[in-house]
XYZ file of C-alpha atoms in Angstrom:
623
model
C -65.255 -18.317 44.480
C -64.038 -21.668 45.868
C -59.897 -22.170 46.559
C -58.199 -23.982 44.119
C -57.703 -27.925 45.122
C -53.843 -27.817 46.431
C -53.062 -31.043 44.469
C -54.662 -29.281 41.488
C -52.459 -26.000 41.729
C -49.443 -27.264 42.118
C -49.587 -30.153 39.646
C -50.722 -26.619 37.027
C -47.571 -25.078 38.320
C -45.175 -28.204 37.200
C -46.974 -28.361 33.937
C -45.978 -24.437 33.380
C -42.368 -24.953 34.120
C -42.349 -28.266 32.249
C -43.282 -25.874 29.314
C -41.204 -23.197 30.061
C -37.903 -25.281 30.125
C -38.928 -27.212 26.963
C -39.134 -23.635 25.089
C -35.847 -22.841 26.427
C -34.418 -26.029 25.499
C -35.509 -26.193 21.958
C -35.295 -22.466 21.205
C -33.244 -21.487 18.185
C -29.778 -20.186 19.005
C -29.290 -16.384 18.465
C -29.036 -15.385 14.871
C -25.453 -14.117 14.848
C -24.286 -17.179 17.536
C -21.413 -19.555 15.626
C -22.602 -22.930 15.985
C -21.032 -26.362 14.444
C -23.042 -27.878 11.982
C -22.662 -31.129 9.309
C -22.368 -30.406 5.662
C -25.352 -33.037 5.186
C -27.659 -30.515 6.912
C -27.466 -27.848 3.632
C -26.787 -30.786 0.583
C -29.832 -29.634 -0.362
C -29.684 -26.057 -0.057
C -29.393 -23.580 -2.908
C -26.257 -21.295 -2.794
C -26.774 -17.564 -3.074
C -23.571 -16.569 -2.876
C -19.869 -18.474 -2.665
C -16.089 -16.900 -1.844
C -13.526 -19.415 -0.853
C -14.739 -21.273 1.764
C -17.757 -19.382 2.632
C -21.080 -19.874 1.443
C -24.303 -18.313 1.699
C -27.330 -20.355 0.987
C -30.832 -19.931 0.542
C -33.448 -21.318 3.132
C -34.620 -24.458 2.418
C -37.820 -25.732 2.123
C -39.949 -25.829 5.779
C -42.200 -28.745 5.917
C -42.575 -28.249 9.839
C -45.252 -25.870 11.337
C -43.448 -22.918 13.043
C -39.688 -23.374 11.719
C -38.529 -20.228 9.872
C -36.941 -20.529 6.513
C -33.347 -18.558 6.984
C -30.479 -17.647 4.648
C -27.297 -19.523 6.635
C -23.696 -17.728 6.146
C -21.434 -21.000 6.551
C -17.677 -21.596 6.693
C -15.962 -24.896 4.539
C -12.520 -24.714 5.880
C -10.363 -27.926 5.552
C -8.498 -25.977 8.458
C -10.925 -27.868 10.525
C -9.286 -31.337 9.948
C -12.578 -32.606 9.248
C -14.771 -32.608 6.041
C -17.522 -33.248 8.350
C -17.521 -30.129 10.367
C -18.861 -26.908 9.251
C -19.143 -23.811 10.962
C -22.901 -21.989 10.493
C -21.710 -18.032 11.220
C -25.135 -16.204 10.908
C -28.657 -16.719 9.890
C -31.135 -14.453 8.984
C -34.954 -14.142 7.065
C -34.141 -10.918 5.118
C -31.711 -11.034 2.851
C -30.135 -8.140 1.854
C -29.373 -8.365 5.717
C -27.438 -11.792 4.871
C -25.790 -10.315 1.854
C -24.246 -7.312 3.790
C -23.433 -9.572 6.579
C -21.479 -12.104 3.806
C -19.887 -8.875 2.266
C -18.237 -8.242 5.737
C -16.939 -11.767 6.353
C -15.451 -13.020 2.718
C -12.650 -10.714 2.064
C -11.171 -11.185 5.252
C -12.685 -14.253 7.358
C -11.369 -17.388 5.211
C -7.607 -15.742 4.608
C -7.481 -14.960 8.159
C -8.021 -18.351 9.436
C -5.560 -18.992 7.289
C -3.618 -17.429 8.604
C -4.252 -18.048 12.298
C -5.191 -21.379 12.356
C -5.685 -21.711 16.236
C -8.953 -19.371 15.535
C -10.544 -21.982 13.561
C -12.577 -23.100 16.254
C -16.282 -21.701 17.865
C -14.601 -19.699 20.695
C -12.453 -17.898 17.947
C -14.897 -17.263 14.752
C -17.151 -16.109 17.566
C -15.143 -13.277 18.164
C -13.969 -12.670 14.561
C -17.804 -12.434 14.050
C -18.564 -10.362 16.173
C -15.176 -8.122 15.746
C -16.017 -7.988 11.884
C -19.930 -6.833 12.906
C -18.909 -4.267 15.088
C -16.012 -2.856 13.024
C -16.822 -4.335 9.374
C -14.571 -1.875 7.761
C -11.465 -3.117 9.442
C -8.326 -4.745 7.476
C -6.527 -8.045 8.444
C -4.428 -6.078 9.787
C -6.574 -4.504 12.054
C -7.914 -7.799 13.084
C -4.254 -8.644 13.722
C -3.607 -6.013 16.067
C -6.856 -6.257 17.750
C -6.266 -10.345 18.467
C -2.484 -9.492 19.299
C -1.599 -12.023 16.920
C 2.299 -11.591 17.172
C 3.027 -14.121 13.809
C 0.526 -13.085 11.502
C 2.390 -9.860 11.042
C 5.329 -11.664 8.744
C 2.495 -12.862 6.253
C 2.422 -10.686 3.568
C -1.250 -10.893 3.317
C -1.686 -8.994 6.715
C 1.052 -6.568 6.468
C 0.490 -5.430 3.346
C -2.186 -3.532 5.265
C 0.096 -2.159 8.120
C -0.987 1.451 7.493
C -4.299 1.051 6.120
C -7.616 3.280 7.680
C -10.531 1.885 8.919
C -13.208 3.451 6.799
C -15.594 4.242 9.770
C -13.581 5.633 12.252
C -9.580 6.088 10.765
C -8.117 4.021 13.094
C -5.115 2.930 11.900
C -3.834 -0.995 12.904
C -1.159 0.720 15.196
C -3.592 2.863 16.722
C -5.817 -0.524 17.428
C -2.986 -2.050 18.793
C -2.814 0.496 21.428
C -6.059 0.485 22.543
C -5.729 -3.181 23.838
C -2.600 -2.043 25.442
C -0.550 -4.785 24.264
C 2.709 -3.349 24.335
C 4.267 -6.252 22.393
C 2.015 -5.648 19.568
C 2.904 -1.815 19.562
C 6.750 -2.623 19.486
C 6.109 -5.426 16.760
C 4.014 -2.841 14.597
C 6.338 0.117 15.271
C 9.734 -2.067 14.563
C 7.495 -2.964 11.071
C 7.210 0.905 10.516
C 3.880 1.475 10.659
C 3.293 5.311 10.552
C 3.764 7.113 13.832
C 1.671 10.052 11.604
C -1.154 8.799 11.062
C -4.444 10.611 12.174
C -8.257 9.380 12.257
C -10.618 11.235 11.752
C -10.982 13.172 14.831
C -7.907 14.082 14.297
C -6.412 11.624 17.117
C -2.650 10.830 16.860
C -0.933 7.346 18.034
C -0.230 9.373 20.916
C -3.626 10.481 21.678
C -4.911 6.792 21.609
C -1.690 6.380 24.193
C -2.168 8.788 26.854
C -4.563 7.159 28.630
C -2.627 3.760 28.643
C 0.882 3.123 30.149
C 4.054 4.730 30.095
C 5.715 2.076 28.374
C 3.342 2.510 25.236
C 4.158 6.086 25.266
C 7.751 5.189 25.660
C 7.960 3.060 22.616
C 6.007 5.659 20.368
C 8.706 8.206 21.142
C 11.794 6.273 20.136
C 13.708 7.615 17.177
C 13.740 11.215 16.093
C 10.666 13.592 17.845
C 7.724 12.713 16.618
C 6.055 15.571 15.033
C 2.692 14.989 15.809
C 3.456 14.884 19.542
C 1.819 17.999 19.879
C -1.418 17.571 17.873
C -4.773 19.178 18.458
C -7.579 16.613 17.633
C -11.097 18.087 16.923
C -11.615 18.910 20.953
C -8.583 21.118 20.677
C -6.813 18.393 22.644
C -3.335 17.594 22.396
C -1.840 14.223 23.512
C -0.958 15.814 26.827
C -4.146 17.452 27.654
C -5.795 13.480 26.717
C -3.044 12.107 29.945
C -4.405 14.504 31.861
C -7.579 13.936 31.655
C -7.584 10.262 31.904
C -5.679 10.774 35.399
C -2.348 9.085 33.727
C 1.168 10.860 35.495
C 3.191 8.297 34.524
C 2.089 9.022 30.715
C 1.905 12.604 31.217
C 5.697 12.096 32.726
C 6.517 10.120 29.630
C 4.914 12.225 26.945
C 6.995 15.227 28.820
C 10.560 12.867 28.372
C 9.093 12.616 24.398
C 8.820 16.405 24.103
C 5.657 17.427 24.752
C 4.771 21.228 25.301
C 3.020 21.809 28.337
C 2.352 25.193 27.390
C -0.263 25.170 24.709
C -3.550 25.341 25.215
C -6.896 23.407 24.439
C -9.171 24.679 21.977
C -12.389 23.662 20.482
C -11.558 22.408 16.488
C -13.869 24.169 14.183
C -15.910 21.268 12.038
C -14.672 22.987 8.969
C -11.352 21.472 10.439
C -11.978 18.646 10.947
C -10.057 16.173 7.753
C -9.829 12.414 6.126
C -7.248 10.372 7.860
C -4.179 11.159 6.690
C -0.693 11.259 7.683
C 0.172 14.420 9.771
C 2.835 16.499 7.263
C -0.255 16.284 5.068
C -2.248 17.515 7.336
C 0.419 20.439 8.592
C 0.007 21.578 4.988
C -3.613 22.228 5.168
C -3.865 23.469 8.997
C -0.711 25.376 9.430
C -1.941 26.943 12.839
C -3.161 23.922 13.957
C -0.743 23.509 16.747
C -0.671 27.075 18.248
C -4.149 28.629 18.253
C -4.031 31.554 20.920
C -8.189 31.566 20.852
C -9.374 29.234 23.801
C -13.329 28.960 23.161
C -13.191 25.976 25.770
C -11.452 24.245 28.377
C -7.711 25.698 29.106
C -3.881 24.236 29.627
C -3.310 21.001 30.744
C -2.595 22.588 34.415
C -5.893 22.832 34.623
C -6.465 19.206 35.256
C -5.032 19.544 38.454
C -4.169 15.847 39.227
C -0.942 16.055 36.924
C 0.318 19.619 37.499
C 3.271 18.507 39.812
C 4.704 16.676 36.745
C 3.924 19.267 34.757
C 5.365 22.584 36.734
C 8.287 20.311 36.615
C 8.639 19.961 33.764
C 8.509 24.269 33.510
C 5.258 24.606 32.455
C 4.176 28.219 32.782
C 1.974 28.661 35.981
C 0.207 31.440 35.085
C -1.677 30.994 31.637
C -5.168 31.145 31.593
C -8.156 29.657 30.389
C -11.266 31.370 28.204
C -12.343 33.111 31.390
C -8.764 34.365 32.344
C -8.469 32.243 35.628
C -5.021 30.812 36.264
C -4.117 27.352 37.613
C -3.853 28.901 41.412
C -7.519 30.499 40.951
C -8.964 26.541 39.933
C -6.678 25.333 42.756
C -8.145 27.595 44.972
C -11.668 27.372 44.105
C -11.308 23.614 43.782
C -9.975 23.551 47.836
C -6.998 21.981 46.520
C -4.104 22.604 48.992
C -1.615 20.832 47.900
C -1.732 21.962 44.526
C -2.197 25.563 45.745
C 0.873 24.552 47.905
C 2.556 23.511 44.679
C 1.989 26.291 42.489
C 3.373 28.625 44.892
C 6.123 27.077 45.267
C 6.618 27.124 41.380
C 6.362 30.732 41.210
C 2.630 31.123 40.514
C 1.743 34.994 40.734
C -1.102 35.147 43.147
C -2.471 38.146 42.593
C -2.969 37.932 39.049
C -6.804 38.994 37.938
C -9.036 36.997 36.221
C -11.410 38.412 33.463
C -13.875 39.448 36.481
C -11.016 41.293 38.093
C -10.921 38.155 40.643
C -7.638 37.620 42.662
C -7.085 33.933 43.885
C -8.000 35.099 47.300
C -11.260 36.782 46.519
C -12.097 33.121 45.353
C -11.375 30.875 48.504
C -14.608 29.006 49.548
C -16.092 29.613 52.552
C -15.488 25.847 53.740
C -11.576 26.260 52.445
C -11.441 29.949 53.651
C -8.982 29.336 56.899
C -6.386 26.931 55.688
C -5.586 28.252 52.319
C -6.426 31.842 53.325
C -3.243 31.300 55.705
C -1.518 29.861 53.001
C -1.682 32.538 50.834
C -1.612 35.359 53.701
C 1.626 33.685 54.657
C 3.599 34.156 51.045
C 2.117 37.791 50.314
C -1.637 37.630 48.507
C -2.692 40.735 48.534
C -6.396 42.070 49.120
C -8.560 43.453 46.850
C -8.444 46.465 45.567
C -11.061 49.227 48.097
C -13.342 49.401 44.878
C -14.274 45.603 44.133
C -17.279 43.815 45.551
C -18.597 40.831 46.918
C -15.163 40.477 48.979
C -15.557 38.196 52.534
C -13.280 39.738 55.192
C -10.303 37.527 54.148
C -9.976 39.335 51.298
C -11.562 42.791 51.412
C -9.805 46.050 51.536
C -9.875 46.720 55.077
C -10.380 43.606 56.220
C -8.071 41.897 59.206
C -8.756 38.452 59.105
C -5.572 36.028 57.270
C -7.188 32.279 58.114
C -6.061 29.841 60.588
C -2.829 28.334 60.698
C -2.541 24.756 60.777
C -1.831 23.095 63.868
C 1.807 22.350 64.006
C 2.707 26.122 62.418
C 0.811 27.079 65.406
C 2.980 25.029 67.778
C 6.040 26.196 66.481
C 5.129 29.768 66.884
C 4.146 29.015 70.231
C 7.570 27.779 71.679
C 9.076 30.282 69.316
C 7.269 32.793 71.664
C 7.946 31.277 74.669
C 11.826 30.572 73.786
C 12.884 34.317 73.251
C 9.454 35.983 74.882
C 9.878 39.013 72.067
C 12.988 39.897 72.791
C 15.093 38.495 69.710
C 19.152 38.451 69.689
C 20.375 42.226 68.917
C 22.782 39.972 67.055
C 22.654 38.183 64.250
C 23.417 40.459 61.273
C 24.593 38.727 58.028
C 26.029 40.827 55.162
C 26.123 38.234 52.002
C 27.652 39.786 48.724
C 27.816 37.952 45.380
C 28.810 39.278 42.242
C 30.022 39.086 38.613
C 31.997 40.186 36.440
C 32.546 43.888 36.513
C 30.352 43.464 39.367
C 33.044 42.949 42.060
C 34.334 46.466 41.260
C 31.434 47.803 41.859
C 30.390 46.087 45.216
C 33.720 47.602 46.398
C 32.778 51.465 45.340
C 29.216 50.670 47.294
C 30.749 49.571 50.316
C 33.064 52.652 50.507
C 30.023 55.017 50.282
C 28.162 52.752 52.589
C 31.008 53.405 55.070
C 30.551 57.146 54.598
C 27.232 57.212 55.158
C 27.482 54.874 58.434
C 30.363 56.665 59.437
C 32.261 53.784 60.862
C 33.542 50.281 59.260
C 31.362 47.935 57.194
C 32.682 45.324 59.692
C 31.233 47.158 62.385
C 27.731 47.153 61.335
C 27.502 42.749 60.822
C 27.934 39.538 62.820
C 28.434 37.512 59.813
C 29.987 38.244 56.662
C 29.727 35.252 53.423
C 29.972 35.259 50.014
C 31.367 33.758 46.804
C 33.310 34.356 43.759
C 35.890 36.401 42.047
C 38.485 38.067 44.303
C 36.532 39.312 47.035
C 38.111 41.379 49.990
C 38.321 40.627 53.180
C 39.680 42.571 55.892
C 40.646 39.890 58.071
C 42.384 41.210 61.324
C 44.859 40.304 63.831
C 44.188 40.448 67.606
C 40.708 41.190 67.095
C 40.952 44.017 65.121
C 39.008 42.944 61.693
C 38.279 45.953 59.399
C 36.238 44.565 56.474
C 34.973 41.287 55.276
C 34.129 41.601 51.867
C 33.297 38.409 49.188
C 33.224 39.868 45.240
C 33.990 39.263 42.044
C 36.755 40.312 39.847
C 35.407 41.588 36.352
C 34.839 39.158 33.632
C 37.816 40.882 31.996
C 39.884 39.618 34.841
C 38.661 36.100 34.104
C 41.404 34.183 36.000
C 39.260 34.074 39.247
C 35.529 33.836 37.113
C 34.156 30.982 39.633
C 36.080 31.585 43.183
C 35.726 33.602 46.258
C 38.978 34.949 47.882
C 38.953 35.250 51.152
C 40.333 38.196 53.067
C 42.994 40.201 51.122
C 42.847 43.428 53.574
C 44.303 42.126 56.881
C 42.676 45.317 58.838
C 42.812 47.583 55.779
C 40.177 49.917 55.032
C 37.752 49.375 51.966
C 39.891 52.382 50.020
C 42.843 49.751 50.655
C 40.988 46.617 49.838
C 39.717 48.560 46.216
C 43.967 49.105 45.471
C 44.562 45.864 46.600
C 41.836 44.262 44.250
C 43.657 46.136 41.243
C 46.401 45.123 42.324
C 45.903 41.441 41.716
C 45.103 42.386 38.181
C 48.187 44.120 37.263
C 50.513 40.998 39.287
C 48.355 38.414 38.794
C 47.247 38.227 35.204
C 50.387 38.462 32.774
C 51.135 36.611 29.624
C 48.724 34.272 28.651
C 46.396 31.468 30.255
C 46.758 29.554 32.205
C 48.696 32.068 34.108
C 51.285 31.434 36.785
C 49.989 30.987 40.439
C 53.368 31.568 42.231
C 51.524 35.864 42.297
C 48.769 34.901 43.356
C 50.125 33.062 46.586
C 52.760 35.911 47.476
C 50.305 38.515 47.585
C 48.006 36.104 49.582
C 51.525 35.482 51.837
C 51.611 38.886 52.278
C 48.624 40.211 52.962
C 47.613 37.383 55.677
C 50.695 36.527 57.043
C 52.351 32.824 56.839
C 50.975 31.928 59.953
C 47.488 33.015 60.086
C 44.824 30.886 60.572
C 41.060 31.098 60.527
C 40.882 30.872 64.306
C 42.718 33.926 64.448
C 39.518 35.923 63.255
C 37.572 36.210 66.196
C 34.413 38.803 65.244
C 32.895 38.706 62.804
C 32.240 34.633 61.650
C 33.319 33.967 58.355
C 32.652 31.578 55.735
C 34.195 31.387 52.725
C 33.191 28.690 49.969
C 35.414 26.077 48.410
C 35.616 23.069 46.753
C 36.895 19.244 48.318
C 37.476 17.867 44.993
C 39.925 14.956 45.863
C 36.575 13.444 45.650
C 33.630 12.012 43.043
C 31.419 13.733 43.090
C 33.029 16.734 44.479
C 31.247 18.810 47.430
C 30.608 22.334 48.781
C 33.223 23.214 51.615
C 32.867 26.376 53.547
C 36.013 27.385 55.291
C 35.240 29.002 58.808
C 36.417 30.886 61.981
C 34.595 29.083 64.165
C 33.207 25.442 64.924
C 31.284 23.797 62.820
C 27.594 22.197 63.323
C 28.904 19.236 62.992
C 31.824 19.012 65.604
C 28.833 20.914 68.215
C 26.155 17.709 67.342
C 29.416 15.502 67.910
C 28.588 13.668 64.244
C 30.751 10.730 63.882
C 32.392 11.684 60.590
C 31.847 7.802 58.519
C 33.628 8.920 55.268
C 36.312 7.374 53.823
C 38.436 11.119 52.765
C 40.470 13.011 54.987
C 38.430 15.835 56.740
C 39.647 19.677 56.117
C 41.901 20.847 58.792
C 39.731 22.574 61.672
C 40.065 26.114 61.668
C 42.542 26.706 64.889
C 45.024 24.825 62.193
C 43.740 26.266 58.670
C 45.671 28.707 57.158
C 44.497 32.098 55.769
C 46.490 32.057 52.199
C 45.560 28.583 51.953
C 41.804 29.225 51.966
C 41.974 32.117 49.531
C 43.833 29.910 47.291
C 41.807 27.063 47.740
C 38.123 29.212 46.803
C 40.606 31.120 44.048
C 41.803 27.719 42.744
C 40.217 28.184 38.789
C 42.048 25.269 37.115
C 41.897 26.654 33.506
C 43.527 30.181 34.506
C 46.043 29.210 37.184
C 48.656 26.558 36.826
């Protein structure tokens, strides 16, 4: 077969596109496309069907080869300024097609331009048109919402509609509002009181439709008395919360937390026998009275469970350990998900970790092999136990007899290291801290243990500890001159004896014995506490006086260190003092002290009785 002449082929090629572009050109613009039009063009055009301004005619008669006779939906709106402008909406060959399509558009698209003018215009009826196709059962008001039209809302054609339902889906106007995520068309719609109630019919809330939005949104939602449908299941079993969650939203999970939400209830799977009309929710409530708390979780679990969101949530006090339909906990998704910081999180929260799934799976039986060391070490290092010597399947980080505990991470390993290195094994033989805290009738009976603990040592309590602390009512502490401490000993005075409920006396027993210290403790009840509250402090002080000495100061206590809690409150806001018998951190680090109050007097010039009155100070029971 001979080549094609080039001249030939490519003069065939123009033609084609010639062709091509002429189709395009004079092709007839898509069916449901708003195009301007003259009212001269249907004079002679039947009408089918007429509602205000709108008009649908019947196709007119084709004389040309090829044209298609159409039914033409076509606005008349003086709102045009021109009588010679009309607007052709839709066009179609099958009729009952143009009659549904005219249903849609006359009950709502001439009294909204009405209404908002500035849509009277291609750009705008376009997307009325195609608003109205997509949703046809919506309201004005809906159309309101959805256009953020901020105005309309005063006319009492659109807000007579405030809390109407979309037929199709029960979408309220508020709840359209909120799906644009215009938050002044929210607060406009919410100020109107629109319903904060009202459901669709997947049971979705305003604050479903909000979760996955901003905080803001939520924020405005929640104003006013607790909304009761905070905590709403929809037909997925999920609440607003659970939706936040899932959409990856803390700062709406944070804010549906600040409106109340429960973080505690679990999602389960609506049955479709549940599922109701739109309605408002106290309606609802009365149908579905367990709505809100079913126990049964056929799928999914709490909202921990999305793990993205569970700081904000633990936070908040969620409880760490509820489980899902197959029992697991929060730390055994963490775990399995190689999640580390969120493992890190929920032990630090309090999660248990060696709580069983329903396969009798601890959260250490499920560490990955590609996670194994890191959060094998993790959970070694806070007290996961192994499995029990009957399960199976276990790896050797978490078998019954196994030895390995993971790898610690880098810099835990460098501090152990020069840990090592610094003390080579051999640890301080000192270092000993005895801490006592109390309450109530409590103090009494910290006193009785430490006199059998002194029979059983055979020696003095302050014998046996390099540091003695505590806090609270009356405590005793044997304080001693010239080296010779007896007992250190913080307690509390019994609720009874409520004049020294929230301080910590220091040393009442200068070198006493504890059988001294326990008379000397009911001793301040009988002297201290007469009459009637507030009492007199002018007791108090004298037996302080005496049992200290005027003179004494802290420096005078040389074994064992001492601190003893109080109180600076000549300032706002007040802050923790601890009186000691020795120098402070900060005077060893040399820290330039940059604050405008008087620091305490050092303890080579604080006085004994004036620390035990300063931790006993109790401004309600002491004048």
């Amino acid at each position: 077969m001979d080549s094609c002449d080039p001249v030939i082929c490519q003069a065939v090629l123009s033609y084609n596109r010639f062709v091509v572009l002429r189709s395009f050109l004079n092709s007839e613009p898509l069916p449901n496309k708003v195009v301007e039009a003259r009212p001269d063009t249907f004079s002679s055009r039947g009408i089918h069907f007429r509602e205000d301004g709108l008009v649908l005619y019947l196709p007119q008669k084709v004389t040309q080869k090829g044209v298609k006779a159409t039914y033409d939906i076509v606005l008349h709106r003086p709102t045009t300024e021109t009588l010679h402008l009309i607007f052709s909406l839709y066009r179609t060959t099958d009729l009952e097609e143009a009659e549904v399509k005219f249903a849609t558009f006359k009950d709502k698209l001439p009294i909204f331009i009405e209404v908002a003018k500035e849509m009277c215009n291609i750009h705008g009826l376009q997307k009325i048109c195609d608003t109205l196709s997509e949703h046809p059962s919506w309201t004005l008001a809906h159309l309101a919402a959805h256009f953020a039209l901020y105005d309309s809302f005063n006319d009492p054609r659109i807000n007579c509609f405030l809390n109407s339902t979309d037929l199709d889906s029960g979408m309220s106007p508020l709840q359209v509002a909120i799906t644009t995520q215009n938050l002044k068309t929210v607060q406009i719609l919410v100020s109107a009181n629109c319903s904060l109630e009202h459901l669709d019919y997947d049971g979705n809330s305003v604050f479903h439709y909000a979760a996955s939005t901003t905080k803001e949104i939520v924020s405005v939602l929640s104003q006013g008395s607790p909304p009761r449908c905070l905590n709403a299941r929809n037909k997925n079993g999920h609440t607003p919360l659970h939706m936040s969650c899932l959409a990856d939203k803390p700062e709406c999970v944070k804010a549906l937390l600040l409106a109340g939400a429960d973080v505690n209830i679990a999602a389960t799977k609506a049955d479709a026998d549940n599922i109701v009309e739109p309605s408002y929710l106290g309606n609802f409530l009365q149908v579905h009275p367990n709505t809100f708390y079913l126990k049964d979780i056929k799928h999914g679990g709490t909202p921990l469970h999305w793990l993205e969101c569970v700081v904000a949530l633990l936070s908040r006090q969620a409880n760490a350990d509820l489980a899902d339909k197959d029992g697991n906990r929060p730390i055994h998704l963490a775990v399995k998900g190689g999640n580390v910081s969120i493992v890190q999180a929920l032990i630090i929260f309090g999660a248990n970790l060696d709580i069983l799934n329903n396969a009798g799976e601890t959260a250490r039986h499920l560490i990955t092999e590609d996670q194994e060391p890191k959060i094998l070490y993790y959970l070694y290092a806070v007290g996961a136990k192994r499995c029990s010597s009957n399960m199976e399947g276990c790896t050797d980080g978490c078998k019954f007899i196994g030895t390995y505990e993971g790898i610690p991470p880098p810099k835990i390993l460098a501090a152990m290291d020069v840990a090592s290195e610094k003390h080579k094994n051999k640890f301080p033989a000192k270092g000993r801290l005895l801490c006592l805290d109390g309450g109530g009738i409590k103090g009494l009976v910290l006193v009785q243990m430490l006199l059998e603990l002194e029979k059983v040592f055979g020696k003095p309590i302050n014998s046996c500890f390099d540091w003695l602390a505590g806090t609270s009512t009356g405590g005793i502490l044997a304080l001693g001159e010239n080296n010779k401490l007896k007992v250190v000993n913080i307690t509390r005075l019994t609720r009874a004896l409520k004049s020294l409920t929230n301080i910590s006396l220091i040393g009442i027993a200068s070198g006493k014995t504890m059988k001294e210290c326990l008379c000397l403790y009911f001793r301040l009840k009988e002297v201290t506490f007469v009459g009637k509250r507030p009492y007199s402090s002018e007791s108090l002080e004298n037996i302080l006086k005496e049992t200290f000495g005027t003179d004494t100061v802290m420096s005078d206590i040389k074994y064992p260190r001492v601190m003893v809690t109080g109180v600076l409150a000549d300032r706002k806001p007040v802050e923790l003092h601890l009186f000691r018998n020795y120098t402070s951190p900060n005077d060893i680090l040399e820290v330039v002290h940059d604050s405008p109050y008087e620091l305490p007097p050092p303890p080579e010039e604080q006085y004994v009785w004036e620390v035990g009155r300063a931790t006993g100070a109790a401004p309600t029971y002491f004048r």
